[in-house]
Structures are given as C-alpha cells and as structure tokens.
C-alpha cells in the first residue's frame, strides 16, 4: 500500500500533462483531419522557448505563457504555410502523414542543431514537498495539476458555450456533416490549430517542468502515450481524451511503481491493445456508428 | 436457365437504428427475378440504408434477408458479391490509380492468379484466362462507347464517365442481382438518357436490378414494381400507376 | 583496385541489397496495398534478432549476453527463419491493427507499436540482452570456406545478390499478377473492392505479412554481415528513411523503389562520409535528418509519384482484322446462381 498511494499521486501529475497534450492532439486531428505527428516535437520546441525565457531570468509563469503562445502561433503558421497547401495540392492521407513526420524530423533535428545534443532544465525556484492524503507532491507538481485543471475547464467552457467552440465540436464529431452544413470554415480550422497548438505548447512546458532534464527528443517520446490517450478516448473526443489521460496516467505510474519502471510505456500499449480488440472506436466515441452511416 | 419460382430477394421486417434514430423501421418487400424494381421515397426514408443492409455494408439491428430462399442476413459484402449480389455506389468509387480497363479486370470473378499460390505458378497459369477477361472487358467498353478511354486512369475520367465505369464494373462482376444507388445522379441529361437506355437493354437481357432513384419520371419509364418507403417503412408497392394514386404515398411526398 | 576500395564497395553493395529488400517489402505494404506501417523497422529488427540468436548458439548461463532461443543453425536457415518470424510478427500486429480500422487509426497504432517495441527491447535484458544488444554473431559459411577477408566480402556480396534475386521474383509475381492488380484496387478503394467480391481484410493481411517476411530477411542479412544487433539501431526514424526511399523512387514500382533505395539510404548516407566534420558532435547527424525530411517534402510536392512512377498497365490488342466492324451485343454471362 505504501508504494501505491504515492504512485497514484505521480499518476495524477502524469495524467494532468497527458490530458492537456491529449485534448490538444485529439481536437487537432478530429477537427482538421490531419494526423500531425510533429505534435510531440512542437511540444519540445515550446519547452525550449520556455527554457530561453527562464534562462533570461524571467519567471517560469511567463515562460509558461510564452511556450503556450509559441505552440499556438507555430501550429497556425505550420498549417497555413505547409499542411493546407499540401492538402490543396492533392496530397492524400498517407502523404500527409509523411509530410507531418518530415516536419517532426526537421523540428527535432533543427532544435538539436541549434541547442546541441545535451540536457537542459528550466531555471525555476526549487520545489518544496507537499503532503496530501498519503501522496507527496512538489509545489511544481501541484501547480501542474492546477494548470491542467484550469486548462481543461477553459476548454470545456470554450467548446460548450462559444459559437466557434460549438462549431469545432460539431466538426470533430462529424467532419462530413459539418462540412456539408458549411460549418468547417477556415476560421474554425484556424481556431482549431490555435487552440490545439496552445495546449500542445502548454503541455510541452509543464512536461519539462516535471522532469529534471530534457532533450530534443523529450516531446516526441511523450507522443506515444498522447496518441494512446487520443485513441483510447476516441479521436475527436476531448472528454474521452481527458478520461483516457486519467486512466493511462495513473495505470502507467502504478505499473511503474508496482512492477518495474520499464513498464511505464508498456501499460499504455497494453491498454491500447485491449481497447482496439474490444472497442476500436475508443471508449467515448460514436465513430463506429458514424462510419456505418457514411458507408 | 429457368427463372426461380419465388422472388429473387425477400426482405422481412428489417430494422436498423443509429444511436436511437430509426433509419429503417420494419421494412418488408420482395424483389422478383427479372426486371427493374424501383426503390423510391422522400429524403431520409431509409432507402440507402436498406440498400446498404442488403449489400452487407451495414448490419441490420433485426430482420431477415433471403436470396434465392437462402438466408443471407449479415453476410459480409464480399461474400454477397460472390453470390452475385453486386452493388454500385452513389458517389463514384473508381480505383483511381488503375486504368479504366484494369478497373473492369479487377471486377471479374474467379480470376486465376489472384491468390499468392496461383500467382507463384507464373504467367502461364493465368494468362489464357486473363486474355478472355480482357476481351470481355473490351466488349463492354465497346458497348458503352468508352473504348477510347481504355488506358486512361480512372481518376482522370469526368463525372459522367465515372458513372458509366461504375455500371460497367458492376456488369463485369457477373451480377445476378444488381443494386443501383442513383446511377444517374449528377450526370447531364443526355448521358442520363443513355444510361437509362442501357438499363432497359440490360433488363431486356434478363438482368434483375434494384434501383434507388429520385426522378419519378425515370422510375415510371424503367421500374416495375415500385417500392415506396417513408420514415423507415414500406408504405406502398406495386406498379407506378397503382402507387401514384396511393393516399399515403401522396402524403409522404407532400409532407416528407 | 586497392583492397580498401574493394572493402568499401563490397560493403556498400551489401547495404544496398539489404535496403533494396527492405524497400521492396515496404512497397508491398505501402505502395501496393496502401498500408501505412510505421513499425516496419521492428519487423526488420525481429528478423535480425532471430538470425543472430539462431547463429550464436544457446546462451550460456552467466555469459556476457543473455537472450532466448539460441541455436546453431547452418547458413541459409537462420535467414529463412528470420523471414518466417517477420511474417508471424506481421500476422500478430496485422491482426490487431488491420481490423476494419480507419486508415488514420491504423497508422497511429503502428506508430505506437514501433515505439513500444523499441522500449520493450531496450528494457527487457533477459529477452534481447537489453540496450547492449548482441555481438559476435558468427558470419555465415566463414568457418567452412577458406577465404581472405576480402574474398569473403565478395562471397557475401554474392549471397546477398542471390537473395535479392529470389526476393525480386517474389515481389514481381505479386505485383505483375492479377493479385497485384486486386491489391492496388484495395488500396484505391477498399469498399468498392469488397463490393466486387474481394476479401479485403485477407488481401491486406497478405500484403502486410509478405512485407513482414521481407523485412525479416533484410534484417537477417544485415545482422549476419555486421555480426551485431543493437536495439538502438532500429528506431522509428529509420522506417521513415525507407518511406522516403519508396516515395522518392516511385511507390508501386519495384524498379523505382530499387532506385529509391540506392538514392536515399545508400547514396545519401554514404555521401556524408565525405563531408568534413564541422560543428559540435551530432550536428552533422541532425543536418542529415533535416535533409531527409526536406527531401521527402520536396518529392511529395513536385514528384509525388517518384523518379520512376508506377507503370500504367496496357494490354496488347488483338491483331487487326480479327475484330469485325460492327460492335456486337455482349452476352452478360448472367449466372444461374451458386
């Protein structure tokens, strides 16, 4: 028992980061229909932006804002300058995946070329431990959970109560129909890249806040559980991704504590396999029925 | 070949729900052998869903489909196709990076060299049959006046030519029952008349078809019997003349 | 030719053979059947590992490397078994991922599989000796033939060439037969192919497994040649190199893919040997990957069909005179039913 509770605590932290990244990823893919495999590398890039900001002696909170803003702007520009032109040029799904991997490689290795292949860490105040119900958090981890909860609430409000948010949700849950109804306009697409990119940037910064050191591959390594979260929750389902993050985050940390740290990613994989066998459309998705309607 | 005694296809009490919405709600009808059976009804009547269920691409919630008095409910599409139930799609579904001729060749059933082992036996094993299939495909191209497009990539065809290819490919698959989902949707009037004539000719040669069509004038010229659906049910069936005077049908078309 | 040059050229040729086989396998999956398999490199790694342990002999208790299933099998057997293992692994992964999944889902699952497999291989030391990998794999036939090192190099080139020919025969019969045409139809429109009586799931699975077999064989040749196996050399960007090779060469065209293998993994990675080192360590590596990425983008934009595009298949027409003038009515071959 005494390893389980702290593990659940770690799990909550991991789940928070996963939720921010996963919701961004699932919205991006659901709304724009582009499987952006450079997502993890944009997270890393945002982390490096935050690194530069904190190295200049500015507070880590401002670095967080800078990283998130960078993620949003970079994603919108990336889509406008590269992805959309390729789609208009007639590149189909497979081709687009190759395009996004190219971007992933270019961003990751670009960072390596600029910063060098070594370890980096954010310059921030030394965290203090906080005990909550048998779980131990650092102040930073506490902040991460808080940031994630706030971000999820904001996303919820945005999707539920604003016109653009509703349009985005409609597009994510049924792109075909939304397009036919004239919803999926460029504005919605732009907003989707901005919102998902901001979440991506935010996730990148909180990810490296939680580790002692990061490299140019930190974000792309994190992409596995993020994708697992998105698949688990059902593509285009932000609430599914939140639930998926909670499940995978806690399960992987518990497995790491109880079995062996090596199994951290394996758990995500096993969960994914079970989901694929039992319910390929994800836990909170109506994709299956939709697919049949479209057939 | 003698005509089968009973109907070719029987649909009994078919239901299909999508997340609480009843797209098909207890549809029953028969498709007699020979001739073109029309499936009509206002938008959202469940026509396409019925066609998709018959073709196996949607599983019914409940109900039964019998073909030549054998239960075929919920068989996968490829097994239905191998029994001779061939469907066309409402949106063109050409193999874009194959030539027109290759599109037709793919459709030929029972090809030699289509499994790994047969392919490994080499060209000599499948060449003779391939020649026969190519010849048949060319005859179809001649019949549909598409010979000039033989080597064109199917993706480069015009919308109307794609409709013709869709029909030719269906025929190449040696159908016993051809399911047509709005075969004339979105083509210009003169091509629509040509397709109509082709369908009449095929009908005269003994091919059984079940066709969804919006244009009532076309249905009147081609189809007998006609099945009218509204809100997931069959509300009338019979000849177009009978159906036309049916009170319920008039209501469905005026209201629906 | 000096011995050093002979060594260099024979080594490049062997790498070329390995890459060509791997690219043909990936082309069967991606170019012909339209399956996006990001885990491709894992099948190559599995084949390589199989060949290594089947050549190394049983692991000794307390020995410096730990692995399972060791045996001493004579030369072509480890390579053949590696192909079988690659195929079996493909059957398992395919069974998971090719289950009526949307193709985008499928790609994601493959990506995750490849990343996870790498992390398992790196962490489970009992299974594959962890991140240390395997070393000192005996070279095939080396104990039986009495050749100078350079003579052996050329023997290995010969072996590789023979395997390449066999593999070419396999990919050729698949792509040039009605089977290949049907696979391409499945790639272009799955639903329509199913509606014409094609068992789409089985066909996709076939292409996937064949690709897995070729990946396994290519990995086996590589490991027998370099005598070592390490999980670090099978990371998912390597799959991307093969994808780039297939796209640059011309997906769907076996010859084009061969050219792609020559241009991207071989020529490109070899060329950097001659670039003087500059900057901090890792910079050249990083630049190399950036260039591979840019190369893929440039080709997808300007030449999406590759250097040698997929061939447009034309069929010979019957000789003049055979065809009589008036178009005949075609009998429809209506079936009496089965």
mmCIF file of N, CA and C in Angstrom, chain C residues 239-280:
data_model
loop_
_atom_site.group_PDB
_atom_site.id
_atom_site.type_symbol
_atom_site.label_atom_id
_atom_site.label_comp_id
_atom_site.label_asym_id
_atom_site.label_seq_id
_atom_site.Cartn_x
_atom_site.Cartn_y
_atom_site.Cartn_z
ATOM 1 N N UNK C 239 12.490 3.816 -40.165
ATOM 2 C CA UNK C 239 11.363 3.479 -41.028
ATOM 3 C C UNK C 239 11.102 4.622 -41.992
ATOM 4 N N UNK C 240 11.254 5.833 -41.466
ATOM 5 C CA UNK C 240 10.992 6.998 -42.299
ATOM 6 C C UNK C 240 11.962 7.078 -43.472
ATOM 7 N N UNK C 241 13.204 6.666 -43.221
ATOM 8 C CA UNK C 241 14.179 6.640 -44.322
ATOM 9 C C UNK C 241 13.669 5.731 -45.436
ATOM 10 N N UNK C 242 13.139 4.569 -45.050
ATOM 11 C CA UNK C 242 12.616 3.654 -46.066
ATOM 12 C C UNK C 242 11.389 4.237 -46.766
ATOM 13 N N UNK C 243 10.524 4.879 -45.986
ATOM 14 C CA UNK C 243 9.365 5.524 -46.616
ATOM 15 C C UNK C 243 9.835 6.557 -47.642
ATOM 16 N N UNK C 244 10.824 7.360 -47.226
ATOM 17 C CA UNK C 244 11.336 8.376 -48.142
ATOM 18 C C UNK C 244 11.897 7.707 -49.389
ATOM 19 N N UNK C 245 12.623 6.599 -49.199
ATOM 20 C CA UNK C 245 13.203 5.899 -50.345
ATOM 21 C C UNK C 245 12.106 5.439 -51.293
ATOM 22 N N UNK C 246 11.027 4.878 -50.734
ATOM 23 C CA UNK C 246 9.942 4.363 -51.576
ATOM 24 C C UNK C 246 9.268 5.513 -52.328
ATOM 25 N N UNK C 247 9.059 6.645 -51.623
ATOM 26 C CA UNK C 247 8.396 7.777 -52.276
ATOM 27 C C UNK C 247 9.292 8.399 -53.342
ATOM 28 N N UNK C 248 10.557 8.580 -52.991
ATOM 29 C CA UNK C 248 11.488 9.181 -53.948
ATOM 30 C C UNK C 248 11.625 8.283 -55.171
ATOM 31 N N UNK C 249 11.748 6.985 -54.953
ATOM 32 C CA UNK C 249 11.940 6.068 -56.067
ATOM 33 C C UNK C 249 10.684 5.942 -56.918
ATOM 34 N N UNK C 250 9.543 5.880 -56.278
ATOM 35 C CA UNK C 250 8.286 5.720 -57.004
ATOM 36 C C UNK C 250 7.493 4.584 -56.407
ATOM 37 N N UNK C 251 6.562 4.903 -55.517
ATOM 38 C CA UNK C 251 5.869 3.824 -54.824
ATOM 39 C C UNK C 251 4.979 3.082 -55.813
ATOM 40 N N UNK C 252 4.942 1.773 -55.651
ATOM 41 C CA UNK C 252 4.163 0.944 -56.558
ATOM 42 C C UNK C 252 4.993 0.397 -57.714
ATOM 43 N N UNK C 253 6.234 0.834 -57.838
ATOM 44 C CA UNK C 253 7.084 0.364 -58.929
ATOM 45 C C UNK C 253 8.350 -0.266 -58.347
ATOM 46 N N UNK C 254 8.519 -1.567 -58.570
ATOM 47 C CA UNK C 254 9.643 -2.275 -57.950
ATOM 48 C C UNK C 254 10.996 -1.713 -58.363
ATOM 49 N N UNK C 255 11.098 -1.362 -59.636
ATOM 50 C CA UNK C 255 12.367 -0.822 -60.121
ATOM 51 C C UNK C 255 12.616 0.552 -59.506
ATOM 52 N N UNK C 256 11.555 1.361 -59.472
ATOM 53 C CA UNK C 256 11.659 2.687 -58.894
ATOM 54 C C UNK C 256 12.090 2.612 -57.446
ATOM 55 N N UNK C 257 11.498 1.661 -56.730
ATOM 56 C CA UNK C 257 11.816 1.504 -55.317
ATOM 57 C C UNK C 257 13.284 1.132 -55.152
ATOM 58 N N UNK C 258 13.789 0.320 -56.095
ATOM 59 C CA UNK C 258 15.208 -0.049 -56.034
ATOM 60 C C UNK C 258 16.075 1.197 -56.189
ATOM 61 N N UNK C 259 15.701 2.032 -57.145
ATOM 62 C CA UNK C 259 16.432 3.285 -57.330
ATOM 63 C C UNK C 259 16.343 4.137 -56.074
ATOM 64 N N UNK C 260 15.159 4.164 -55.476
ATOM 65 C CA UNK C 260 14.980 4.918 -54.235
ATOM 66 C C UNK C 260 15.913 4.426 -53.154
ATOM 67 N N UNK C 261 16.044 3.084 -53.048
ATOM 68 C CA UNK C 261 16.938 2.520 -52.036
ATOM 69 C C UNK C 261 18.372 2.915 -52.315
ATOM 70 N N UNK C 262 18.695 3.030 -53.592
ATOM 71 C CA UNK C 262 20.052 3.428 -53.962
ATOM 72 C C UNK C 262 20.281 4.904 -53.639
ATOM 73 N N UNK C 263 19.258 5.724 -53.887
ATOM 74 C CA UNK C 263 19.423 7.172 -53.719
ATOM 75 C C UNK C 263 19.394 7.586 -52.252
ATOM 76 N N UNK C 264 18.392 7.082 -51.503
ATOM 77 C CA UNK C 264 18.215 7.639 -50.157
ATOM 78 C C UNK C 264 19.095 6.959 -49.103
ATOM 79 N N UNK C 265 18.823 5.693 -48.727
ATOM 80 C CA UNK C 265 19.641 5.177 -47.622
ATOM 81 C C UNK C 265 21.114 5.023 -48.011
ATOM 82 N N UNK C 266 21.378 4.578 -49.233
ATOM 83 C CA UNK C 266 22.767 4.276 -49.581
ATOM 84 C C UNK C 266 23.539 5.523 -49.991
ATOM 85 N N UNK C 267 23.139 6.108 -51.136
ATOM 86 C CA UNK C 267 23.935 7.221 -51.655
ATOM 87 C C UNK C 267 23.962 8.370 -50.661
ATOM 88 N N UNK C 268 22.784 8.660 -50.115
ATOM 89 C CA UNK C 268 22.696 9.823 -49.269
ATOM 90 C C UNK C 268 23.504 9.661 -47.989
ATOM 91 N N UNK C 269 23.330 8.522 -47.332
ATOM 92 C CA UNK C 269 24.038 8.341 -46.070
ATOM 93 C C UNK C 269 25.527 8.113 -46.309
ATOM 94 N N UNK C 270 25.846 7.522 -47.453
ATOM 95 C CA UNK C 270 27.260 7.321 -47.775
ATOM 96 C C UNK C 270 27.934 8.653 -48.077
ATOM 97 N N UNK C 271 27.194 9.502 -48.803
ATOM 98 C CA UNK C 271 27.782 10.765 -49.248
ATOM 99 C C UNK C 271 28.314 11.564 -48.068
ATOM 100 N N UNK C 272 27.620 11.468 -46.940
ATOM 101 C CA UNK C 272 28.027 12.304 -45.810
ATOM 102 C C UNK C 272 29.366 11.868 -45.226
ATOM 103 N N UNK C 273 29.797 10.663 -45.589
ATOM 104 C CA UNK C 273 31.126 10.245 -45.143
ATOM 105 C C UNK C 273 32.208 11.188 -45.636
ATOM 106 N N UNK C 274 31.939 11.780 -46.808
ATOM 107 C CA UNK C 274 32.963 12.578 -47.445
ATOM 108 C C UNK C 274 32.860 14.046 -47.071
ATOM 109 N N UNK C 275 31.852 14.368 -46.255
ATOM 110 C CA UNK C 275 31.725 15.745 -45.801
ATOM 111 C C UNK C 275 32.657 15.930 -44.605
ATOM 112 N N UNK C 276 33.490 16.966 -44.636
ATOM 113 C CA UNK C 276 34.376 17.160 -43.486
ATOM 114 C C UNK C 276 33.555 17.428 -42.222
ATOM 115 N N UNK C 277 34.019 16.914 -41.112
ATOM 116 C CA UNK C 277 33.321 17.143 -39.840
ATOM 117 C C UNK C 277 33.386 18.627 -39.484
ATOM 118 N N UNK C 278 32.270 19.151 -39.027
ATOM 119 C CA UNK C 278 32.286 20.521 -38.526
ATOM 120 C C UNK C 278 31.262 20.642 -37.422
ATOM 121 N N UNK C 279 31.386 21.697 -36.671
ATOM 122 C CA UNK C 279 30.425 21.964 -35.600
ATOM 123 C C UNK C 279 30.549 20.964 -34.472
ATOM 124 N N UNK C 280 29.655 21.110 -33.479
ATOM 125 C CA UNK C 280 29.689 20.210 -32.328
ATOM 126 C C UNK C 280 29.243 18.813 -32.735
#
